[in-house]
mmCIF file of C-alpha atoms and ligand atoms in Angstrom:
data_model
loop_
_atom_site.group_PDB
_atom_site.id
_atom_site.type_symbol
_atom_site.label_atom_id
_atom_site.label_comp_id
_atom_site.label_asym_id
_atom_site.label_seq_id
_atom_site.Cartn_x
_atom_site.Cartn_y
_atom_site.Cartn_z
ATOM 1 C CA UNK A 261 13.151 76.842 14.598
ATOM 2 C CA UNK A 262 15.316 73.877 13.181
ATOM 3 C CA UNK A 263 13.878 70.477 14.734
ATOM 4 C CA UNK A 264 16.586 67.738 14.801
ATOM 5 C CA UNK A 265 15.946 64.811 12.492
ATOM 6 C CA UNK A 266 14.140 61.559 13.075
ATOM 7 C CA UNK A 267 16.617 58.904 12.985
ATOM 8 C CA UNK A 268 17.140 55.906 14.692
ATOM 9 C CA UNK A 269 19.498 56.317 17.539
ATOM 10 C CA UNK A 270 22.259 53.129 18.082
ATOM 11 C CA UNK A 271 20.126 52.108 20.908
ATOM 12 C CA UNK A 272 17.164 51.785 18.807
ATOM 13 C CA UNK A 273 19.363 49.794 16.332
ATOM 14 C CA UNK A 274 20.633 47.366 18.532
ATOM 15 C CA UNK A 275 17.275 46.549 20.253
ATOM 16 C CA UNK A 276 15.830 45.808 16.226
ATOM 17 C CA UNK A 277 18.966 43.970 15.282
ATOM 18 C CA UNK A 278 18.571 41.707 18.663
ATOM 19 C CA UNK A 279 14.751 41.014 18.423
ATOM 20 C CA UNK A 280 15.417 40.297 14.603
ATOM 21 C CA UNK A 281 18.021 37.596 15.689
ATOM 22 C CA UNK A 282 15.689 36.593 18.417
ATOM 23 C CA UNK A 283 13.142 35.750 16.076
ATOM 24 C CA UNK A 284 15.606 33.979 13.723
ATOM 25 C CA UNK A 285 16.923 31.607 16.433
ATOM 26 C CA UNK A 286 13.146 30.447 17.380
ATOM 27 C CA UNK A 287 11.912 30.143 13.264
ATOM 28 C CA UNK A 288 14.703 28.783 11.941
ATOM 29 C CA UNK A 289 14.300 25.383 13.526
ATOM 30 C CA UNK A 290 10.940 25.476 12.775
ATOM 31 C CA UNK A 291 11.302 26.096 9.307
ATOM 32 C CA UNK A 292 14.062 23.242 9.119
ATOM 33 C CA UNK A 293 11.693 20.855 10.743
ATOM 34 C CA UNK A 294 8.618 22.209 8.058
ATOM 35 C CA UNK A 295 11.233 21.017 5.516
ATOM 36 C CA UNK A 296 11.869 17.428 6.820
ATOM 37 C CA UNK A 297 8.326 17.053 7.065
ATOM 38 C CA UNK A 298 8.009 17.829 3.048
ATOM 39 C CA UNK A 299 10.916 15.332 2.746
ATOM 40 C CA UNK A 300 9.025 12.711 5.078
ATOM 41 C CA UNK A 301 5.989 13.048 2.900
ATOM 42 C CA UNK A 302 7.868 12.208 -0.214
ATOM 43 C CA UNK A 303 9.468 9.231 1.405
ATOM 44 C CA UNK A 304 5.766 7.881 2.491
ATOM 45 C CA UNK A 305 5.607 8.420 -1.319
ATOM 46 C CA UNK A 306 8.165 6.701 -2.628
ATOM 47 C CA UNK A 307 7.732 3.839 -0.352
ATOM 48 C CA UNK A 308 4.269 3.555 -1.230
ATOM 49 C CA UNK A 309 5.074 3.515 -5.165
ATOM 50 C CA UNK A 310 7.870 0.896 -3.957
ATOM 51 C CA UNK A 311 5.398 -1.451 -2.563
ATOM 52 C CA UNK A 312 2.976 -1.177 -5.325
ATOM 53 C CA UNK A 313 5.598 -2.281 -7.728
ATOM 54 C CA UNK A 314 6.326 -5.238 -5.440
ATOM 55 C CA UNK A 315 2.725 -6.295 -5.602
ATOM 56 C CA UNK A 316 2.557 -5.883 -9.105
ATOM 57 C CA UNK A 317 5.851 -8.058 -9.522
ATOM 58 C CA UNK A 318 4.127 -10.453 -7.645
ATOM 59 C CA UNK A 319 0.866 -10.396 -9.839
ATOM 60 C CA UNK A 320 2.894 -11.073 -12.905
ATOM 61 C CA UNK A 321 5.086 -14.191 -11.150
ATOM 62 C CA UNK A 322 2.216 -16.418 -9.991
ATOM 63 C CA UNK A 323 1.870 -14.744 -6.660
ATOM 64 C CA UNK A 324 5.406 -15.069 -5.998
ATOM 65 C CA UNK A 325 7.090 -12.391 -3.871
ATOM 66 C CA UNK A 326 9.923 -10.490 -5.104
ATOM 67 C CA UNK A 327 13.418 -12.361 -4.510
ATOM 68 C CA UNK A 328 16.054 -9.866 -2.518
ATOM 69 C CA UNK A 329 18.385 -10.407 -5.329
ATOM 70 C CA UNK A 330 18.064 -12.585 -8.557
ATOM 71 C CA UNK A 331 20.620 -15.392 -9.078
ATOM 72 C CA UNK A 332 22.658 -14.902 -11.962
ATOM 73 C CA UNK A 333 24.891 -17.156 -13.337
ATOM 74 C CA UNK A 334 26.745 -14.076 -14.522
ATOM 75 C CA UNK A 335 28.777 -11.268 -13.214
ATOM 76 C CA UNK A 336 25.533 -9.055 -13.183
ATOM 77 C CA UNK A 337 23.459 -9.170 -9.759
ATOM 78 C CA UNK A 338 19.668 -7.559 -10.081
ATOM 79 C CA UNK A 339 17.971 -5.930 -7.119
ATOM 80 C CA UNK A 340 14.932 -4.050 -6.250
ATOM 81 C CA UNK A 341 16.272 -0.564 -6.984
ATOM 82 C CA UNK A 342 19.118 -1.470 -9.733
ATOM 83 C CA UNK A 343 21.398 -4.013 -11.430
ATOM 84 C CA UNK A 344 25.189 -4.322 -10.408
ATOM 85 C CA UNK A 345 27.937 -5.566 -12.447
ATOM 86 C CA UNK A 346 31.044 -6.884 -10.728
ATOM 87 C CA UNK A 347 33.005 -7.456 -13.304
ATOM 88 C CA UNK A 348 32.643 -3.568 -14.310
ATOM 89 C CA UNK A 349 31.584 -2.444 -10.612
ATOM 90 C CA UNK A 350 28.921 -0.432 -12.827
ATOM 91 C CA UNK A 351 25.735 0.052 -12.066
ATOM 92 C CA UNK A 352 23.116 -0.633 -14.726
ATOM 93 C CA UNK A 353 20.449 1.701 -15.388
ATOM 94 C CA UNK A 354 16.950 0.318 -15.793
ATOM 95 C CA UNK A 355 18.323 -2.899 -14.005
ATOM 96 C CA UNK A 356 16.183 -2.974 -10.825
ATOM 97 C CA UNK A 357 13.478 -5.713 -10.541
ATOM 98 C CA UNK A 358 11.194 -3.327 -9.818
ATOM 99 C CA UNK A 359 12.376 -0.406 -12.792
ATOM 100 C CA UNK A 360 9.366 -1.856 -14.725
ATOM 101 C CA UNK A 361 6.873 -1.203 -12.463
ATOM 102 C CA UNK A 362 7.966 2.269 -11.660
ATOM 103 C CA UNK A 363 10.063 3.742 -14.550
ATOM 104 C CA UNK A 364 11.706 5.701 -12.072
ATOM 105 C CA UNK A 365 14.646 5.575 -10.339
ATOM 106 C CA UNK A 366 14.433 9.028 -8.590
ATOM 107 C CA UNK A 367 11.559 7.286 -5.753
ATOM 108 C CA UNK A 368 14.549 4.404 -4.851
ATOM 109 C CA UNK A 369 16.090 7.354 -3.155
ATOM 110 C CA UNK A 370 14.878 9.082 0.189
ATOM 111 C CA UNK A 371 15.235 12.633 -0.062
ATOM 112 C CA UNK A 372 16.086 12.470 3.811
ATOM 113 C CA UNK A 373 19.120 10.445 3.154
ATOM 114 C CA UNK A 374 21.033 10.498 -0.076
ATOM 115 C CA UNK A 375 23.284 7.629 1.064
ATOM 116 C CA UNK A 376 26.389 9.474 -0.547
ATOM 117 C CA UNK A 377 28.673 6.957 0.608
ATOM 118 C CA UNK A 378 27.742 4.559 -1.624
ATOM 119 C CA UNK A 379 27.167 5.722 -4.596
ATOM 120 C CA UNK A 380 28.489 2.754 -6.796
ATOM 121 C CA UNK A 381 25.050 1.036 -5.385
ATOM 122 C CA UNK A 382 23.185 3.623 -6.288
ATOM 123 C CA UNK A 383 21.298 6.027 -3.710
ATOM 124 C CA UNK A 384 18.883 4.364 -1.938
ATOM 125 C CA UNK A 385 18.065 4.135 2.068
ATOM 126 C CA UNK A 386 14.968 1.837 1.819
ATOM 127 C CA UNK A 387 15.499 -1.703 3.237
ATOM 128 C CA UNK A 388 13.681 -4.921 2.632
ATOM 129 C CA UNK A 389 12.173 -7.504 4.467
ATOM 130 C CA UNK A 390 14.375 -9.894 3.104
ATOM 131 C CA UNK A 391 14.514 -12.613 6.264
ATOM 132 C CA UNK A 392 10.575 -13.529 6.107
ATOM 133 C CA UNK A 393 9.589 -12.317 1.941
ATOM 134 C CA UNK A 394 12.844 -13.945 0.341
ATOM 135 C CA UNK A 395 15.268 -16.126 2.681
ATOM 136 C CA UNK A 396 18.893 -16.839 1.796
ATOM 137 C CA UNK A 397 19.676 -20.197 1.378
ATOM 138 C CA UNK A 398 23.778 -20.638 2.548
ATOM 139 C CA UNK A 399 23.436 -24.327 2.293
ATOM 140 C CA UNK A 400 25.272 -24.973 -0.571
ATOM 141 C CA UNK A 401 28.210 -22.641 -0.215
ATOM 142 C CA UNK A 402 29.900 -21.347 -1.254
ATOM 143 C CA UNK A 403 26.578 -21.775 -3.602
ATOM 144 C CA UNK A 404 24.053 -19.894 -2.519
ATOM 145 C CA UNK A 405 19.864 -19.897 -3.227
ATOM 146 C CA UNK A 406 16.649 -16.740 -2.438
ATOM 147 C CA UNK A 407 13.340 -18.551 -2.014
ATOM 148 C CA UNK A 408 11.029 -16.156 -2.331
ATOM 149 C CA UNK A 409 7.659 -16.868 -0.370
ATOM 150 C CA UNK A 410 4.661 -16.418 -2.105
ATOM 151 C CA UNK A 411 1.949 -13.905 -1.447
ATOM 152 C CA UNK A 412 -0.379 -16.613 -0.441
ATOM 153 C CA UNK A 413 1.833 -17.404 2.737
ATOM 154 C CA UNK A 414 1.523 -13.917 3.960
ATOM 155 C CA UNK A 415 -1.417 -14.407 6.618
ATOM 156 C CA UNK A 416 -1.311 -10.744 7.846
ATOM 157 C CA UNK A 417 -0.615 -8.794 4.804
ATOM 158 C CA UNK A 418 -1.302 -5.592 6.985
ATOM 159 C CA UNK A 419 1.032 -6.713 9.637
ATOM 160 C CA UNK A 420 3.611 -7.697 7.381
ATOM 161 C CA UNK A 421 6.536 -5.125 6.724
ATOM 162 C CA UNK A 422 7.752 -5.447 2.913
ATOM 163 C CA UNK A 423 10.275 -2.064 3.204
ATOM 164 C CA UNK A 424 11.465 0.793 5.541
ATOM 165 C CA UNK A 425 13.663 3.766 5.936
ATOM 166 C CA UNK A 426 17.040 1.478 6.551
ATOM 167 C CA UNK A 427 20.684 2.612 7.264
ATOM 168 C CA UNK A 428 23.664 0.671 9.091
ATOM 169 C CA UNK A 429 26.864 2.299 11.329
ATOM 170 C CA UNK A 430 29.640 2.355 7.978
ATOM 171 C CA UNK A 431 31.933 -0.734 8.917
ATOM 172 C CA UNK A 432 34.959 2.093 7.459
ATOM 173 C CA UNK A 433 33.500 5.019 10.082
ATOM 174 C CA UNK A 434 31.224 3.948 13.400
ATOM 175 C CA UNK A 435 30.197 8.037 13.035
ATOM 176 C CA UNK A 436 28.378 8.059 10.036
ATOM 177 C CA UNK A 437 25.678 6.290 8.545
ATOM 178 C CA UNK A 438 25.199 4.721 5.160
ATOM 179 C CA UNK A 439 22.934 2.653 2.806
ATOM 180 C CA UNK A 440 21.476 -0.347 3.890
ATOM 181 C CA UNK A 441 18.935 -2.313 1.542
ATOM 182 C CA UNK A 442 18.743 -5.496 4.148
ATOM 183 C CA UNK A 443 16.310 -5.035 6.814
ATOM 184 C CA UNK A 444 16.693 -7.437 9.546
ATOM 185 C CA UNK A 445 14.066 -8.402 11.835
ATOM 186 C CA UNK A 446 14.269 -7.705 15.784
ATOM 187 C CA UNK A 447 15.306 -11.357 16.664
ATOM 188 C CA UNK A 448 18.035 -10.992 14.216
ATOM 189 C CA UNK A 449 19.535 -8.256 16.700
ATOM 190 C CA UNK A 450 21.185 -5.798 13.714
ATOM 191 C CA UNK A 451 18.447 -2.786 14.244
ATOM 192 C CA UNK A 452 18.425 -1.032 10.777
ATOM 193 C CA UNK A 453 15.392 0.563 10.827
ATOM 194 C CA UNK A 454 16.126 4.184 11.029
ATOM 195 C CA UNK A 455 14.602 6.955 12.528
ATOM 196 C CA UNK A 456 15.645 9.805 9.965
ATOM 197 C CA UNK A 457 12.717 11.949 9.768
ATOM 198 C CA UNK A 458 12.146 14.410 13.089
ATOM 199 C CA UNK A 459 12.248 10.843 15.029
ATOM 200 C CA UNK A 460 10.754 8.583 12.669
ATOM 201 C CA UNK A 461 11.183 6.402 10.288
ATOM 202 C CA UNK A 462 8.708 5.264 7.320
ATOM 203 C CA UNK A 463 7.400 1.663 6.949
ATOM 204 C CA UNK A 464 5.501 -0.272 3.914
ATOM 205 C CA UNK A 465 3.190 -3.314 4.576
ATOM 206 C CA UNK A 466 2.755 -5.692 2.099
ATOM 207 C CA UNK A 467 -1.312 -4.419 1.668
ATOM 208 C CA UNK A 468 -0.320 -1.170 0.211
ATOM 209 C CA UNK A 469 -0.831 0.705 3.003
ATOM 210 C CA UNK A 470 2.532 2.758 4.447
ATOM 211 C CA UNK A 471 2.723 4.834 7.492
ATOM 212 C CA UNK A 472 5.277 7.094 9.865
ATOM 213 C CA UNK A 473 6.395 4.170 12.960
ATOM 214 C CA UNK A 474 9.148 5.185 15.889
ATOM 215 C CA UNK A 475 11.985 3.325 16.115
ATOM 216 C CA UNK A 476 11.838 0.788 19.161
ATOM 217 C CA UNK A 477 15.465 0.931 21.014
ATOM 218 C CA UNK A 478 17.859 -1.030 22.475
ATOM 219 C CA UNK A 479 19.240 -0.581 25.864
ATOM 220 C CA UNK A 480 22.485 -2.293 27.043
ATOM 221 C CA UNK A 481 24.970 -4.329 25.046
ATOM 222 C CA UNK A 482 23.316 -6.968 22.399
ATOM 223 C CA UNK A 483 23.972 -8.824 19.604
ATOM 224 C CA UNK A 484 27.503 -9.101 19.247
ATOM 225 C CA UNK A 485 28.708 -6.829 21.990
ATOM 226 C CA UNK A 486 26.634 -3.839 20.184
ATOM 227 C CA UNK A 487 26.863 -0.603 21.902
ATOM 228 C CA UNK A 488 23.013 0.394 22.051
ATOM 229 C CA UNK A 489 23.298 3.626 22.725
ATOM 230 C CA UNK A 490 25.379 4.014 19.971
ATOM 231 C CA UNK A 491 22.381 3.044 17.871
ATOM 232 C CA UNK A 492 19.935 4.912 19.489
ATOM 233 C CA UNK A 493 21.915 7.849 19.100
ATOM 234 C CA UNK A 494 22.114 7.307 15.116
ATOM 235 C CA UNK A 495 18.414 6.613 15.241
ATOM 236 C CA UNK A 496 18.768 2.999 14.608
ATOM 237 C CA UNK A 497 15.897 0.599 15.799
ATOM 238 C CA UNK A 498 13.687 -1.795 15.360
ATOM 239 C CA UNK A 499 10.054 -2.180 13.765
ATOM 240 C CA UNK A 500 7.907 -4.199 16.694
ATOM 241 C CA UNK A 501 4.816 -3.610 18.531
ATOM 242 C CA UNK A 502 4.607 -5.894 21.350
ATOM 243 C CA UNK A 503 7.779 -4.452 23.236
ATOM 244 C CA UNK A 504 9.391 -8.338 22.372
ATOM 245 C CA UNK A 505 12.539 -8.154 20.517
ATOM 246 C CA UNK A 506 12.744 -11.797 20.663
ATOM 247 C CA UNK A 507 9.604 -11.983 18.154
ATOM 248 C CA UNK A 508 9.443 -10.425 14.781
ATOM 249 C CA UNK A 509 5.152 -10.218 14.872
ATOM 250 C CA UNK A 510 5.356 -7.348 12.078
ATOM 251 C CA UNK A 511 7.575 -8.988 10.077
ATOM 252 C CA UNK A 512 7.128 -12.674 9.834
ATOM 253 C CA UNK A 513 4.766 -14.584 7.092
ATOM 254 C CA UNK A 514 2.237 -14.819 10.586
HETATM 255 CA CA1 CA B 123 8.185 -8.447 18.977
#
């Protein structure tokens, strides 16, 4: 007697096919979320190797802090992660303040944001604590001074922020994101600090240490008529622990 074949009837089929999607739909977030957390770990990374280059910059100027940006009196401008020309609107390799201290340019860039928009600044998405560690001085304008503080001045180096995962709304697009390298304090009312990875955002004090902090936000309308639920849904905060945006307690030189 002739037995019929095993196969697989359609039925069978469809029930694999459906538990195969099934299983797709509930691993496939999971696996995205695995691979943010490999990308968060390399920003803690970078940041880290970012803030030990801004202590060493400070050991070899007298204990003075890093300025935000170093006056020039020519068409080049030198920041933390690179040097800009504006007569050329080029970029100059090796230019950052801090390129000596790292000899790498790939760790200025979060691999969570690639800040694509702005490419002629180079890719960055870290922000620094530019208000407290290295104030602009507008006095003279159109003139303009840094004063860098001096590590000395820093009472709480562990409570101190030196830089953070930053972005800002594009002033071209309010829907998309891009590079911001000034990170203003809560008081200031521009929250920059952003949220990028699963919900948080990376922060560096100026001991060394770096850690994973949530974004505090904003309700209502503040600053200058800023929408805040706009920011909170672009992940846009601030970096404070005492629930006062009014004081900047993990920011300032106290
Ligand atoms: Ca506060």
């Amino acid at each position: 007697m002739r037995t019929r074949s095993r196969g697989f009837t359609l039925i069978e089929l469809l029930v694999v096919i459906a538990i195969i999607a099934i299983l797709a739909a509930i691993l496939f977030p999971v696996f995205a979320k695995a691979r943010e957390k490999a990308r968060q770990t390399q920003c803690l990374s970078n940041l880290k190797q970012i803030g030990l280059g801004w202590s060493m910059y400070a050991g070899d100027y007298d204990e003075g802090v890093m300025p935000v940006e170093t006056p020039s009196a020519t068409t080049v401008s030198n920041y933390w992660w690179t040097a800009y020309d504006t007569a050329t609107s080029a970029q100059i390799p090796g230019g950052g303040i801090l390129y000596p201290y790292m000899k790498n340019e790939q760790i200025n860039a979060c691999p969570s944001f690639r800040n694509e928009l702005r490419t002629d600044v180079g890719l960055t998405g870290y922000a620094y604590n530019y208000v407290y560690l290295s104030p602009l001085d507008y006095s003279g304008w159109p003139a303009w001074q840094v004063h860098p503080t001096s590590l000395a001045s820093i009472q709480s180096p562990s409570e101190t922020v030196t830089f953070a995962d930053g972005a800002r709304i594009s002033f071209m697009d309010m829907t998309t994101l891009e590079g911001n390298t000034y990170l203003d304090p809560p008081s200031y009312s521009y929250p920059g600090f952003h949220g990028r990875h699963n919900g948080v955002g990376n922060v560096a004090f100026a001991d060394g240490h770096a850690k994973a902090m949530t974004p505090v936000y904003r309700s209502g309308s503040f600053g200058f008529g800023y929408d805040a639920e706009l920011y909170k849904s672009n992940s846009l905060g601030d970096i404070d622990s005492d629930g006062n945006l009014s004081t900047d307690e993990l920011m300032d030189l106290q």
